[in-house]
Amino acid sequence: MLVRSLVRKALIPHSLPIMSKQQTLGSFFSSARASASAPVAKKQKIEITTPELTPDPKTDSESEKDKEVVSESPNKPIFAVDDAKQLLSKETKESTHVPPISNSKPIPYSALADVFEKLEQESARLKNLAIASEFFQEILQSDRPEGLIQVTYLMINRLGPDYEPGLELGLGETLLLKAIAEGTGRAASQIKADYHRVGDIGLVAQQSRSRQPTMFKPKPLTVPVVFENLTQIARMTGNSSQARKIGIINKMLTACENQEAKFLMRSLEGKLRINFGEKSVLVALAKAFVENEASKRNKKGTAEALVQAEEKIKVAFSQTPNYEVIIKTALEYGIQNIVEHCTLKPGIPLKPMLAKPTKSITEILDQFQGEEFTCEYKYDGERAQLHLLEDGSIRIYSRNSEDMSERYPDLIAVVKAMKASNPNVNTLILDCECVAWDVEQKKILPFQVLSTRKRKDVQTSDIKVQVCLFAFDCLFYNGESLITQSLKERRSLLKDNLEPIEGKFQYAKGMDSSNVDEIQGFLDQSVKDACEGLMVKTLNGSESGYEPSKRSRNWLKLKKDYLEGVGDSLDLVVVGGYIGKGKRTGWYGGFLLATYNQDTGEYETACKIGTGFSEDDLKKLSETLKPTELSKPKGSFVYEKNNSNALPDVWFEPTLVFEVLTADLSLSPIYKAGAANYGKGISLRFPRFIRIRDDKGPEDATSSDQIIEFYERQANV
């Protein structure tokens, strides 16, 4: 697979779009060398000096009052040393033109906006990495290196770690358009018309601000001021919160110059669109620290040191996904020592280990030949990471690190009771699956039942759907991280120290066997027991450690329904809808689905789906999606513009993710998923709706890289 991937990538013309975050090993081979010699294809620069707005080139049609502080959040890994050398080269550095940072003053927001502009306009990934890392290094060499924390969060369009509640941006377009109108003195109707024509709220703000005369020049915006204001806006609630949010936005907008307004409004919308994903941010941080530490010794950073630093910062982040902790630790101990100091800690959710799909029991036996492995039920529920903290408090996190403790007060009560009966257990992190449970018949209920539970303000007395927590791994116990220990050891520790409670807390049902007939029988039984199939895991040895955030072949998933298909379901984003006919009149009768390109932040269309829905499903989906209708496709949608069969009747804001089954995958001239690799997109044949993935956001959907991998595996079976 790796060899095929390298050959395929080597044959791709340099001008084709870049792949997404979750890349295969060696994905920089040849692309970096090409970038050194080939001219860079720049996106058309948007002029803002004329009174007319230029359409977005990415789309063709497209209580006490809070204190207002106004002016005074896979990319390809560089495993190849040659590519690291290219990134560190003099030519790459000299092409960045990063604005200097003052030693004594806060970081100007204009400097960050300038970097955003360069990233948006640049198409070569190595140069984008160089631009970001050079800016980071400027900050590290200033008197305020901790300013890198806020800059990093603003670059990923977040205000803190995922597990901290109340820090979400993503304000609605209605509020933002109103803020632009009030802040620039233009008519709301003009602002709305401009937005419908351009399709980019940031460009509308930038152009509107450029027309606005000011009697007195406000103090320039700084990164700390913008960050604090955005944080206040995110946390505002109550009846007057909208007016207060608009007030803060207006004051910041008045202080904006040049492209500051564009990126400020995009940040507020939650769509920065700078073609620079989070894993690229980690690589840029690694490079900045390597070069900064080398410069203190009057030396230059080496490619080998960069390769090591990249791997270490990714390992550290997978265990401690908090940029403040990561950056402060690197400042204190050095980037090469970061893993030793960023280890698991209850209260900070780690990124979960994921499984690779497989299509047959014989494939499992081939993969685990000569190794011990175990089979476990794959439960049809919601991934849950259970944390018992040193102070006795209990937190439950989703697969996306969202704190969902308030959603499951009944589980919190169960764990408290378990803690009381097991006084030797002080701290703990468990990997589990939360499923709906029929108390009377003592059996698992489908995920659809679990999805009917309230998600907010849940009171124990109001709970109608009971749940059971099935634990399958122990990652931390009494102050010690266990992820480097074998699964066999972790499983023994789990079962030796926690007593199951029927219907409340149980171990995942498992079987250790390498007999084909026994595995087949266990698979059949799992389906009878209302499970999706089996998880098959390496049980012993160095390969059986827990690998946070990785989709590893040391874990395989075997689902009954997928044995003759692609090998797994796909989780696709709903970006469009088709008006229903006949019995479906009055509702959406079908939907346009897309993969998410984690490198570009774009949604690439993959199929139209209309089967698998009940009438009730369509009614509820129509009610849910109606408020998210768009007047034109977003600039981040990649679709076939010249074929009417590819165009939906309505476009949607990407909010919902469907789990979809398919017979197989094929190349299509109509759809665009993974088109960078083949000239044609990859599409699903005979897709069928399974369920809504409430536990996944649009950016967690099947990536363009993943659908390419599925297609290649299918072609080589």
Coordinates of N, CA and C in Angstrom, one line a residue, residues 486-636:
S486 N 0.9 -3.4 27.0 CA 0.2 -4.2 26.1 C -1.3 -4.2 26.4
L487 N -2.1 -4.5 25.4 CA -3.6 -4.5 25.6 C -3.9 -5.6 26.7
K488 N -3.2 -6.7 26.6 CA -3.4 -7.7 27.6 C -3.3 -7.2 29.0
E489 N -2.2 -6.5 29.3 CA -2.0 -5.9 30.6 C -3.0 -4.9 31.0
R490 N -3.4 -4.0 30.0 CA -4.4 -3.0 30.3 C -5.7 -3.6 30.6
R491 N -6.1 -4.6 29.8 CA -7.4 -5.3 30.0 C -7.4 -6.0 31.4
S492 N -6.3 -6.6 31.8 CA -6.3 -7.3 33.1 C -6.4 -6.3 34.2
L493 N -5.8 -5.1 34.1 CA -5.8 -4.1 35.1 C -7.3 -3.6 35.2
L494 N -7.9 -3.4 34.1 CA -9.3 -3.0 34.1 C -10.2 -3.9 34.9
K495 N -10.1 -5.2 34.5 CA -11.0 -6.2 35.1 C -10.6 -6.5 36.6
D496 N -9.4 -6.3 36.9 CA -9.0 -6.7 38.3 C -9.4 -5.6 39.3
N497 N -9.7 -4.4 38.8 CA -9.9 -3.3 39.7 C -11.3 -2.7 39.7
L498 N -12.1 -3.0 38.7 CA -13.5 -2.4 38.5 C -14.5 -3.6 38.4
E499 N -15.4 -3.6 39.3 CA -16.5 -4.6 39.2 C -17.6 -4.2 38.3
P500 N -18.0 -5.0 37.4 CA -19.1 -4.6 36.5 C -20.5 -4.6 37.3
I501 N -21.4 -3.7 36.8 CA -22.7 -3.6 37.3 C -23.7 -3.8 36.1
E502 N -24.4 -4.9 36.1 CA -25.2 -5.2 35.0 C -26.2 -4.1 34.6
G503 N -26.1 -3.8 33.3 CA -27.0 -2.8 32.7 C -26.5 -1.3 33.0
K504 N -25.4 -1.2 33.7 CA -24.9 0.1 34.1 C -23.4 0.3 33.6
F505 N -22.6 -0.7 34.0 CA -21.2 -0.6 33.6 C -20.7 -2.1 33.4
Q506 N -20.3 -2.4 32.2 CA -19.9 -3.7 31.8 C -18.6 -3.7 31.0
Y507 N -17.9 -4.8 30.9 CA -16.8 -4.9 30.0 C -17.3 -5.3 28.6
A508 N -16.5 -4.8 27.6 CA -16.8 -5.2 26.3 C -16.7 -6.7 26.2
K509 N -17.7 -7.4 25.5 CA -17.6 -8.8 25.4 C -16.5 -9.2 24.4
G510 N -15.7 -10.1 24.8 CA -14.5 -10.4 23.9 C -14.3 -11.9 23.8
M511 N -13.4 -12.3 22.9 CA -13.0 -13.7 22.7 C -11.6 -13.7 22.1
D512 N -10.7 -14.5 22.7 CA -9.4 -14.6 22.2 C -9.3 -15.9 21.4
S513 N -9.2 -15.8 20.0 CA -9.2 -17.0 19.2 C -8.6 -16.7 17.8
S514 N -8.0 -17.6 17.2 CA -7.5 -17.5 15.8 C -8.2 -18.5 14.9
N515 N -9.3 -19.1 15.4 CA -10.0 -20.1 14.6 C -11.0 -19.4 13.7
V516 N -11.0 -19.7 12.4 CA -11.9 -19.0 11.5 C -13.4 -19.2 11.9
D517 N -13.7 -20.5 12.1 CA -15.1 -20.8 12.5 C -15.6 -20.1 13.8
E518 N -14.7 -20.1 14.8 CA -15.0 -19.4 16.0 C -15.2 -17.9 15.8
I519 N -14.4 -17.3 15.0 CA -14.5 -15.9 14.8 C -15.8 -15.6 14.0
Q520 N -16.1 -16.4 13.0 CA -17.3 -16.2 12.3 C -18.5 -16.4 13.2
G521 N -18.5 -17.4 14.1 CA -19.6 -17.5 15.0 C -19.8 -16.4 16.0
F522 N -18.6 -15.8 16.4 CA -18.6 -14.7 17.3 C -19.2 -13.4 16.6
L523 N -18.8 -13.3 15.3 CA -19.4 -12.2 14.5 C -20.9 -12.3 14.4
D524 N -21.3 -13.5 14.1 CA -22.8 -13.7 13.9 C -23.5 -13.4 15.3
Q525 N -22.9 -13.8 16.4 CA -23.5 -13.6 17.7 C -23.6 -12.1 18.0
S526 N -22.5 -11.4 17.6 CA -22.5 -9.9 17.9 C -23.6 -9.2 17.2
V527 N -23.9 -9.7 16.0 CA -25.0 -9.1 15.2 C -26.4 -9.4 15.9
K528 N -26.5 -10.6 16.3 CA -27.7 -11.0 17.1 C -27.9 -10.2 18.4
D529 N -26.8 -9.8 18.9 CA -26.8 -9.1 20.2 C -26.9 -7.5 19.9
A530 N -27.3 -7.2 18.7 CA -27.6 -5.8 18.4 C -26.3 -4.9 18.3
C531 N -25.2 -5.6 17.9 CA -23.9 -4.9 17.7 C -23.6 -4.8 16.2
E532 N -22.7 -3.9 15.9 CA -22.3 -3.7 14.5 C -21.4 -4.7 13.9
G533 N -20.7 -5.4 14.7 CA -19.7 -6.4 14.3 C -18.7 -6.6 15.3
L534 N -17.4 -6.7 14.8 CA -16.3 -7.0 15.8 C -15.2 -5.9 15.6
M535 N -14.5 -5.7 16.7 CA -13.2 -5.0 16.7 C -12.2 -6.1 17.0
V536 N -11.1 -6.2 16.2 CA -10.1 -7.2 16.3 C -8.8 -6.4 16.6
K537 N -8.1 -6.8 17.7 CA -7.0 -6.0 18.2 C -5.8 -6.9 18.5
T538 N -4.6 -6.4 18.3 CA -3.4 -7.0 18.7 C -3.4 -7.1 20.2
L539 N -3.1 -8.2 20.8 CA -3.3 -8.4 22.2 C -2.0 -8.2 23.0
N540 N -0.9 -8.6 22.5 CA 0.3 -8.7 23.2 C 1.5 -8.1 22.4
G541 N 2.6 -7.8 23.1 CA 3.8 -7.3 22.3 C 3.8 -5.8 22.1
S542 N 4.8 -5.3 21.5 CA 5.0 -3.9 21.4 C 4.0 -3.2 20.5
E543 N 3.4 -4.0 19.6 CA 2.4 -3.5 18.6 C 1.0 -3.3 19.3
S544 N 0.9 -3.7 20.5 CA -0.5 -3.7 21.1 C -0.7 -2.5 22.0
G545 N 0.3 -1.5 22.0 CA 0.1 -0.3 22.8 C -1.0 0.5 22.2
Y546 N -1.5 1.5 23.0 CA -2.6 2.4 22.6 C -2.0 3.6 21.9
E547 N -2.4 3.8 20.6 CA -1.9 4.9 19.8 C -2.9 6.0 19.7
P548 N -2.8 7.0 20.5 CA -3.8 8.1 20.4 C -3.8 8.8 19.1
S549 N -5.0 9.1 18.6 CA -5.3 9.8 17.4 C -5.0 9.1 16.1
K550 N -4.4 7.8 16.2 CA -4.0 7.1 15.0 C -5.1 6.1 14.6
R551 N -5.3 6.0 13.3 CA -6.1 4.9 12.7 C -5.1 3.8 12.3
S552 N -5.1 2.8 13.2 CA -4.0 1.8 13.2 C -4.5 0.5 12.6
R553 N -3.6 -0.2 12.0 CA -3.9 -1.6 11.5 C -3.7 -2.6 12.6
N554 N -3.3 -2.1 13.8 CA -3.3 -3.0 15.0 C -4.7 -3.1 15.6
W555 N -5.6 -2.3 15.1 CA -7.0 -2.5 15.4 C -7.7 -2.6 14.1
L556 N -8.5 -3.6 13.9 CA -9.3 -3.7 12.7 C -10.8 -3.8 13.1
K557 N -11.7 -3.3 12.2 CA -13.1 -3.4 12.5 C -13.7 -4.2 11.4
L558 N -14.5 -5.2 11.8 CA -15.2 -6.1 10.8 C -16.7 -6.0 11.1
K559 N -17.4 -5.4 10.1 CA -18.8 -5.2 10.3 C -19.6 -6.1 9.3
K560 N -20.6 -6.8 9.9 CA -21.4 -7.8 9.1 C -21.9 -7.2 7.8
D561 N -22.4 -6.0 7.8 CA -23.0 -5.5 6.6 C -22.0 -5.2 5.5
Y562 N -20.7 -5.0 5.9 CA -19.8 -4.5 4.9 C -18.8 -5.6 4.3
L563 N -19.1 -6.8 4.6 CA -18.2 -7.9 4.2 C -18.1 -7.9 2.7
E564 N -19.2 -7.6 2.0 CA -19.2 -7.6 0.5 C -19.0 -6.3 -0.1
G565 N -18.9 -5.2 0.7 CA -18.8 -3.9 0.2 C -17.4 -3.3 0.3
V566 N -17.4 -2.0 0.6 CA -16.1 -1.2 0.7 C -15.3 -1.7 1.9
G567 N -16.0 -2.2 2.9 CA -15.3 -2.6 4.2 C -15.6 -1.7 5.3
D568 N -16.3 -0.6 5.1 CA -16.7 0.3 6.2 C -17.7 1.2 5.6
S569 N -18.5 1.8 6.6 CA -19.4 2.9 6.2 C -18.6 4.2 6.0
L570 N -19.2 5.2 5.4 CA -18.6 6.5 5.2 C -19.4 7.5 6.0
D571 N -18.8 8.5 6.5 CA -19.5 9.5 7.2 C -19.3 10.8 6.4
L572 N -20.4 11.2 5.7 CA -20.4 12.3 4.7 C -21.2 13.5 5.1
V573 N -20.8 14.6 4.7 CA -21.4 15.9 5.1 C -22.5 16.2 4.1
V574 N -23.7 16.7 4.6 CA -24.8 17.1 3.8 C -24.5 18.5 3.4
V575 N -24.4 18.8 2.0 CA -24.2 20.1 1.5 C -25.3 20.6 0.6
G576 N -26.2 19.7 0.2 CA -27.3 20.1 -0.7 C -28.5 19.2 -0.6
G577 N -29.6 19.7 -1.1 CA -30.8 18.9 -1.0 C -31.6 19.0 -2.3
Y578 N -32.4 18.0 -2.6 CA -33.3 17.9 -3.8 C -34.7 17.9 -3.3
I579 N -35.5 18.7 -3.9 CA -36.9 18.8 -3.6 C -37.6 17.5 -3.9
G580 N -38.4 17.0 -2.9 CA -39.1 15.7 -3.1 C -40.2 15.7 -4.0
K581 N -40.5 14.6 -4.6 CA -41.7 14.5 -5.5 C -42.5 13.3 -5.1
G582 N -43.8 13.2 -5.6 CA -44.6 12.1 -5.2 C -44.9 12.1 -3.7
K583 N -44.6 10.9 -3.1 CA -44.9 10.8 -1.7 C -43.9 11.7 -0.9
R584 N -42.9 12.2 -1.5 CA -41.9 13.0 -0.7 C -42.2 14.5 -1.0
T585 N -43.3 14.8 -1.6 CA -43.6 16.2 -1.9 C -43.7 17.0 -0.5
G586 N -43.1 18.1 -0.5 CA -43.1 18.9 0.7 C -41.9 18.8 1.6
W587 N -41.1 17.8 1.3 CA -39.8 17.5 2.0 C -38.7 17.5 1.0
Y588 N -37.5 17.4 1.5 CA -36.3 17.1 0.7 C -36.4 15.6 0.4
G589 N -36.3 15.2 -0.8 CA -36.3 13.8 -1.2 C -35.0 13.1 -1.3
G590 N -33.9 13.9 -1.4 CA -32.6 13.4 -1.5 C -31.6 14.4 -1.1
F591 N -30.3 14.0 -1.0 CA -29.3 15.0 -0.5 C -28.0 14.8 -1.3
L592 N -27.3 15.9 -1.4 CA -25.9 15.9 -1.9 C -24.9 15.8 -0.8
L593 N -24.0 14.8 -0.8 CA -23.1 14.6 0.2 C -21.6 14.8 -0.2
A594 N -20.8 15.1 0.8 CA -19.4 15.4 0.4 C -18.4 14.9 1.5
T595 N -17.2 14.7 1.0 CA -16.1 14.4 2.0 C -15.5 15.7 2.4
Y596 N -14.7 15.7 3.4 CA -14.0 16.9 3.9 C -12.6 16.8 3.6
N597 N -12.0 17.8 2.9 CA -10.6 17.9 2.6 C -9.9 18.6 3.7
Q598 N -9.2 17.9 4.6 CA -8.6 18.4 5.8 C -7.5 19.4 5.5
D599 N -6.9 19.4 4.3 CA -5.8 20.3 4.0 C -6.3 21.6 3.6
T600 N -7.4 21.6 2.7 CA -7.9 22.9 2.1 C -9.1 23.4 2.9
G601 N -9.7 22.6 3.7 CA -10.9 23.0 4.4 C -12.1 23.0 3.5
E602 N -12.0 22.3 2.4 CA -13.1 22.3 1.4 C -13.9 21.0 1.5
Y603 N -15.2 21.1 1.0 CA -16.1 20.0 1.0 C -16.2 19.5 -0.5
E604 N -15.8 18.3 -0.7 CA -15.7 17.7 -2.1 C -16.9 16.7 -2.3
T605 N -17.8 17.0 -3.2 CA -19.0 16.2 -3.4 C -18.6 14.8 -3.8
A606 N -19.4 13.8 -3.2 CA -19.2 12.4 -3.4 C -20.3 11.6 -3.9
C607 N -21.6 12.1 -3.7 CA -22.7 11.3 -4.2 C -24.0 12.0 -3.9
K608 N -25.0 11.6 -4.6 CA -26.4 12.0 -4.3 C -27.1 10.8 -3.6
I609 N -27.8 11.0 -2.5 CA -28.4 9.9 -1.8 C -29.9 10.1 -1.6
G610 N -30.7 9.0 -1.8 CA -32.1 9.1 -1.6 C -32.7 7.8 -1.1
T611 N -31.9 6.8 -0.8 CA -32.5 5.6 -0.2 C -32.0 5.4 1.2
G612 N -32.8 4.6 1.9 CA -32.6 4.3 3.3 C -33.3 5.2 4.3
F613 N -34.1 6.1 3.8 CA -34.9 7.1 4.6 C -36.3 6.6 4.8
S614 N -36.8 6.7 6.0 CA -38.3 6.6 6.1 C -38.9 7.9 5.9
E615 N -40.3 7.9 5.8 CA -40.9 9.2 5.6 C -40.7 10.1 6.8
D616 N -40.7 9.5 8.0 CA -40.4 10.3 9.2 C -39.0 10.8 9.2
D617 N -38.1 10.1 8.7 CA -36.7 10.6 8.6 C -36.6 11.8 7.8
L618 N -37.3 11.8 6.6 CA -37.3 12.9 5.7 C -37.9 14.1 6.3
K619 N -39.0 13.9 7.0 CA -39.7 15.0 7.6 C -38.9 15.7 8.6
K620 N -38.2 14.9 9.5 CA -37.4 15.5 10.5 C -36.1 16.1 9.9
L621 N -35.6 15.5 8.9 CA -34.4 16.1 8.3 C -34.7 17.4 7.6
S622 N -35.9 17.5 7.0 CA -36.3 18.7 6.3 C -36.5 19.8 7.4
E623 N -37.1 19.5 8.5 CA -37.2 20.5 9.5 C -35.9 21.0 10.1
T624 N -34.9 20.0 10.2 CA -33.6 20.4 10.7 C -32.8 21.2 9.7
L625 N -32.9 20.8 8.4 CA -32.0 21.5 7.4 C -32.6 22.8 6.9
K626 N -33.9 22.9 6.9 CA -34.5 24.1 6.3 C -33.9 25.4 6.8
P627 N -33.6 25.6 8.1 CA -33.0 26.8 8.6 C -31.6 27.0 8.1
T628 N -31.0 26.0 7.6 CA -29.6 26.1 7.2 C -29.4 26.3 5.7
E629 N -30.5 26.5 5.0 CA -30.5 26.7 3.5 C -29.6 28.0 3.2
L630 N -28.9 27.9 2.1 CA -28.0 29.0 1.7 C -28.6 29.5 0.4
S631 N -28.4 30.8 0.1 CA -28.8 31.4 -1.1 C -27.9 31.0 -2.3
K632 N -26.7 30.6 -2.0 CA -25.7 30.2 -3.0 C -24.7 29.2 -2.4
P633 N -24.0 28.4 -3.1 CA -23.0 27.5 -2.5 C -21.9 28.3 -1.9
K634 N -21.4 27.7 -0.8 CA -20.3 28.3 -0.1 C -19.0 28.2 -0.9
G635 N -18.1 29.1 -0.7 CA -16.8 29.1 -1.5 C -16.0 27.8 -1.2
S636 N -16.3 27.1 -0.1 CA -15.6 25.9 0.3 C -16.2 24.7 -0.3

